[in-house]
PDB file of C-alpha atoms and ligand atoms in Angstrom:
ATOM      1  CA  MET Y   1       8.893 -47.301 -23.552  1.00 62.00           C
ATOM      2  CA  THR Y   2       5.115 -47.321 -23.096  1.00 72.00           C
ATOM      3  CA  ASP Y   3       3.416 -50.399 -21.644  1.00 94.00           C
ATOM      4  CA  CYS Y   4       6.620 -51.747 -20.102  1.00 98.00           C
ATOM      5  CA  ILE Y   5       6.078 -52.545 -16.433  1.00 98.00           C
ATOM      6  CA  PHE Y   6       9.763 -52.183 -15.563  1.00 98.00           C
ATOM      7  CA  CYS Y   7      10.008 -48.803 -17.330  1.00 98.00           C
ATOM      8  CA  SER Y   8       6.990 -47.748 -15.241  1.00 98.00           C
ATOM      9  CA  ILE Y   9       8.705 -48.973 -12.069  1.00 98.00           C
ATOM     10  CA  ILE Y  10      11.910 -47.091 -12.949  1.00 98.00           C
ATOM     11  CA  ALA Y  11       9.835 -43.950 -13.608  1.00 98.00           C
ATOM     12  CA  GLY Y  12       8.132 -44.348 -10.208  1.00 97.00           C
ATOM     13  CA  LYS Y  13       4.686 -44.804 -11.773  1.00 97.00           C
ATOM     14  CA  ILE Y  14       4.377 -48.288 -10.251  1.00 97.00           C
ATOM     15  CA  PRO Y  15       5.621 -48.823  -6.670  1.00 98.00           C
ATOM     16  CA  SER Y  16       8.563 -51.089  -5.984  1.00 98.00           C
ATOM     17  CA  GLN Y  17      10.814 -52.056  -3.104  1.00 98.00           C
ATOM     18  CA  LYS Y  18      13.944 -50.325  -4.317  1.00 98.00           C
ATOM     19  CA  VAL Y  19      17.253 -51.667  -3.060  1.00 98.00           C
ATOM     20  CA  TYR Y  20      19.684 -49.788  -5.319  1.00 98.00           C
ATOM     21  CA  GLU Y  21      19.749 -47.042  -7.912  1.00 98.00           C
ATOM     22  CA  ASP Y  22      22.388 -45.157  -9.840  1.00 98.00           C
ATOM     23  CA  GLU Y  23      22.544 -43.253 -13.125  1.00 98.00           C
ATOM     24  CA  TYR Y  24      22.285 -46.434 -15.213  1.00 98.00           C
ATOM     25  CA  VAL Y  25      20.704 -49.129 -13.061  1.00 98.00           C
ATOM     26  CA  TYR Y  26      17.620 -49.692 -10.912  1.00 98.00           C
ATOM     27  CA  ALA Y  27      17.181 -52.695  -8.594  1.00 99.00           C
ATOM     28  CA  PHE Y  28      14.130 -53.816  -6.638  1.00 99.00           C
ATOM     29  CA  ARG Y  29      12.759 -56.858  -4.843  1.00 98.00           C
ATOM     30  CA  ASP Y  30      10.919 -59.407  -6.967  1.00 98.00           C
ATOM     31  CA  ILE Y  31       7.198 -59.417  -6.182  1.00 98.00           C
ATOM     32  CA  SER Y  32       7.188 -63.216  -6.143  1.00 98.00           C
ATOM     33  CA  PRO Y  33      10.478 -64.184  -4.477  1.00 98.00           C
ATOM     34  CA  GLN Y  34      11.955 -67.604  -5.188  1.00 96.00           C
ATOM     35  CA  ALA Y  35      14.719 -67.345  -2.591  1.00 97.00           C
ATOM     36  CA  PRO Y  36      15.218 -65.434   0.688  1.00 98.00           C
ATOM     37  CA  VAL Y  37      16.910 -62.740  -1.399  1.00 98.00           C
ATOM     38  CA  HIS Y  38      15.423 -62.236  -4.876  1.00 98.00           C
ATOM     39  CA  ILE Y  39      16.233 -58.904  -6.459  1.00 99.00           C
ATOM     40  CA  LEU Y  40      15.802 -57.753 -10.058  1.00 99.00           C
ATOM     41  CA  ILE Y  41      18.559 -55.609 -11.546  1.00 99.00           C
ATOM     42  CA  VAL Y  42      17.559 -53.680 -14.655  1.00 98.00           C
ATOM     43  CA  PRO Y  43      19.201 -51.111 -16.904  1.00 98.00           C
ATOM     44  CA  LYS Y  44      17.232 -47.847 -16.864  1.00 98.00           C
ATOM     45  CA  VAL Y  45      17.303 -47.832 -20.664  1.00 98.00           C
ATOM     46  CA  HIS Y  46      14.715 -50.167 -22.187  1.00 98.00           C
ATOM     47  CA  ILE Y  47      16.477 -53.189 -23.723  1.00 98.00           C
ATOM     48  CA  GLU Y  48      14.094 -55.999 -24.585  1.00 97.00           C
ATOM     49  CA  SER Y  49      16.193 -59.028 -23.724  1.00 97.00           C
ATOM     50  CA  ALA Y  50      19.697 -60.489 -23.799  1.00 98.00           C
ATOM     51  CA  THR Y  51      19.528 -60.853 -27.577  1.00 97.00           C
ATOM     52  CA  ASN Y  52      19.305 -57.068 -27.871  1.00 98.00           C
ATOM     53  CA  ILE Y  53      22.629 -56.442 -26.149  1.00 98.00           C
ATOM     54  CA  ASN Y  54      25.072 -54.934 -28.627  1.00 98.00           C
ATOM     55  CA  SER Y  55      28.343 -53.021 -28.689  1.00 98.00           C
ATOM     56  CA  ASP Y  56      26.509 -49.722 -28.080  1.00 98.00           C
ATOM     57  CA  ASN Y  57      24.636 -50.803 -24.944  1.00 98.00           C
ATOM     58  CA  ALA Y  58      26.880 -53.573 -23.544  1.00 98.00           C
ATOM     59  CA  TYR Y  59      28.336 -51.146 -20.990  1.00 98.00           C
ATOM     60  CA  LEU Y  60      24.926 -51.235 -19.278  1.00 98.00           C
ATOM     61  CA  VAL Y  61      25.354 -54.962 -18.632  1.00 98.00           C
ATOM     62  CA  SER Y  62      28.641 -54.146 -16.948  1.00 98.00           C
ATOM     63  CA  LYS Y  63      26.863 -51.481 -14.879  1.00 98.00           C
ATOM     64  CA  CYS Y  64      24.259 -54.081 -13.857  1.00 98.00           C
ATOM     65  CA  PHE Y  65      26.963 -56.474 -12.679  1.00 98.00           C
ATOM     66  CA  GLU Y  66      28.793 -53.726 -10.797  1.00 98.00           C
ATOM     67  CA  ALA Y  67      25.472 -53.076  -9.029  1.00 98.00           C
ATOM     68  CA  ILE Y  68      25.031 -56.787  -8.356  1.00 98.00           C
ATOM     69  CA  THR Y  69      28.357 -56.893  -6.519  1.00 98.00           C
ATOM     70  CA  LYS Y  70      27.331 -53.940  -4.345  1.00 98.00           C
ATOM     71  CA  ILE Y  71      23.875 -55.383  -3.641  1.00 98.00           C
ATOM     72  CA  ALA Y  72      25.281 -58.827  -2.814  1.00 98.00           C
ATOM     73  CA  GLU Y  73      27.476 -57.108  -0.220  1.00 98.00           C
ATOM     74  CA  SER Y  74      24.657 -55.049   1.258  1.00 98.00           C
ATOM     75  CA  GLU Y  75      22.390 -58.132   1.377  1.00 98.00           C
ATOM     76  CA  ASN Y  76      25.169 -60.111   3.120  1.00 98.00           C
ATOM     77  CA  LEU Y  77      25.334 -62.784   0.437  1.00 98.00           C
ATOM     78  CA  ASN Y  78      28.820 -63.649   1.625  1.00 97.00           C
ATOM     79  CA  ASP Y  79      28.448 -67.360   0.845  1.00 96.00           C
ATOM     80  CA  GLY Y  80      27.542 -66.712  -2.786  1.00 97.00           C
ATOM     81  CA  PHE Y  81      24.604 -66.071  -5.029  1.00 97.00           C
ATOM     82  CA  ARG Y  82      23.133 -66.947  -8.419  1.00 97.00           C
ATOM     83  CA  VAL Y  83      22.385 -64.558 -11.304  1.00 98.00           C
ATOM     84  CA  ILE Y  84      19.886 -65.571 -13.996  1.00 97.00           C
ATOM     85  CA  THR Y  85      18.499 -63.843 -17.062  1.00 98.00           C
ATOM     86  CA  ASN Y  86      15.668 -65.385 -19.036  1.00 98.00           C
ATOM     87  CA  SER Y  87      15.661 -64.666 -22.759  1.00 97.00           C
ATOM     88  CA  GLY Y  88      12.636 -65.518 -24.857  1.00 94.00           C
ATOM     89  CA  LYS Y  89       9.710 -67.900 -24.633  1.00 93.00           C
ATOM     90  CA  ASP Y  90      11.465 -71.175 -23.864  1.00 95.00           C
ATOM     91  CA  ALA Y  91      13.340 -69.544 -20.996  1.00 96.00           C
ATOM     92  CA  GLY Y  92      10.051 -68.279 -19.579  1.00 95.00           C
ATOM     93  CA  GLN Y  93      10.774 -64.573 -19.971  1.00 97.00           C
ATOM     94  CA  THR Y  94       7.602 -62.752 -18.940  1.00 98.00           C
ATOM     95  CA  VAL Y  95       8.787 -59.147 -18.776  1.00 98.00           C
ATOM     96  CA  PHE Y  96      10.484 -57.957 -21.942  1.00 97.00           C
ATOM     97  CA  HIS Y  97      12.826 -55.439 -20.344  1.00 98.00           C
ATOM     98  CA  LEU Y  98      16.279 -56.951 -19.774  1.00 98.00           C
ATOM     99  CA  HIS Y  99      16.721 -57.931 -16.137  1.00 98.00           C
ATOM    100  CA  PHE Y 100      18.998 -60.037 -14.005  1.00 98.00           C
ATOM    101  CA  HIS Y 101      17.562 -62.090 -11.165  1.00 98.00           C
ATOM    102  CA  LEU Y 102      19.899 -61.991  -8.150  1.00 98.00           C
ATOM    103  CA  LEU Y 103      19.073 -64.998  -5.974  1.00 98.00           C
ATOM    104  CA  GLY Y 104      20.640 -65.836  -2.657  1.00 98.00           C
ATOM    105  CA  GLY Y 105      20.249 -66.527   1.010  1.00 97.00           C
ATOM    106  CA  ARG Y 106      20.104 -70.302   0.642  1.00 96.00           C
ATOM    107  CA  PRO Y 107      22.156 -72.991  -1.089  1.00 95.00           C
ATOM    108  CA  PHE Y 108      20.866 -73.871  -4.568  1.00 94.00           C
ATOM    109  CA  GLY Y 109      22.737 -77.131  -4.934  1.00 88.00           C
ATOM    110  CA  ALA Y 110      23.065 -78.987  -8.200  1.00 87.00           C
ATOM    111  CA  GLY Y 111      20.760 -78.757 -11.199  1.00 86.00           C
ATOM    112  CA  LEU Y 112      19.883 -76.043 -13.695  1.00 85.00           C
ATOM    113  CA  VAL Y 113      23.436 -74.777 -13.814  1.00 85.00           C
TER     114      VAL Y 113
HETATM  115  P1  LIG V 201      11.105 -63.186 -16.085  1.00 81.54           P
HETATM  116  O1  LIG V 201      10.129 -64.327 -15.970  1.00 81.54           O
HETATM  117  O2  LIG V 201      12.541 -63.598 -16.124  1.00 81.54           O
HETATM  118  O3  LIG V 201      10.721 -62.261 -17.212  1.00 81.54           O
HETATM  119  O4  LIG V 201      10.990 -62.395 -14.724  1.00 81.54           O
HETATM  120  C1  LIG V 201      10.049 -61.406 -14.457  1.00 81.54           C
HETATM  121  C2  LIG V 201      10.016 -61.246 -12.977  1.00 81.54           C
HETATM  122  O5  LIG V 201       9.393 -60.010 -12.676  1.00 81.54           O
HETATM  123  C3  LIG V 201       9.239 -62.333 -12.239  1.00 81.54           C
HETATM  124  O6  LIG V 201      10.105 -63.000 -11.323  1.00 81.54           O
HETATM  125  C4  LIG V 201       8.118 -61.558 -11.534  1.00 81.54           C
HETATM  126  O7  LIG V 201       7.814 -62.063 -10.257  1.00 81.54           O
HETATM  127  C5  LIG V 201       8.704 -60.162 -11.470  1.00 81.54           C
HETATM  128  N1  LIG V 201       7.732 -59.068 -11.418  1.00 81.54           N
HETATM  129  C6  LIG V 201       6.676 -58.868 -12.240  1.00 81.54           C
HETATM  130  N2  LIG V 201       6.028 -57.737 -11.901  1.00 81.54           N
HETATM  131  C7  LIG V 201       6.696 -57.219 -10.835  1.00 81.54           C
HETATM  132  C8  LIG V 201       6.508 -56.053 -10.028  1.00 81.54           C
HETATM  133  N3  LIG V 201       5.520 -55.186 -10.233  1.00 81.54           N
HETATM  134  N4  LIG V 201       7.388 -55.838  -9.012  1.00 81.54           N
HETATM  135  C9  LIG V 201       8.395 -56.702  -8.775  1.00 81.54           C
HETATM  136  N5  LIG V 201       8.625 -57.805  -9.527  1.00 81.54           N
HETATM  137  C10 LIG V 201       7.782 -58.068 -10.533  1.00 81.54           C
HETATM  138 ZN1  LIG V 202      11.121 -51.176 -20.275  1.00 81.54          ZN
END
């Protein structure tokens, strides 16, 4: 999709710190990390947000989570991690290409799930 920053990153038109890639998924370090490990996992196909997941593309969510397991291992997140997806304005979604924030490397404690 034109004018989508994550599509441009996937296409290599905008640089990123890639940590994982396969046929379906691309993952890279968040430019503004909120934890020692903060990685964005995105399907290569442009899906706007969680509300656009349907029976035709749901397998890509599974592919994202399979990637998350591999990345958590390679990043040594052996004590656990948090996965967040923001959907829509109230959630604070700023990039409208479905993505999962993988956060780890410190305890998050109680609050906000
Ligand atoms: P969200 O607010 O859930 O839509 O998350 C968007 C995330 O993308 C934010 O955490 C940003 O820091 C991150 N981000 C925006 N542009 C880039 C970029 N060029 N490279 C890496 N991360 C980015
Ligand atoms: Zn996109």
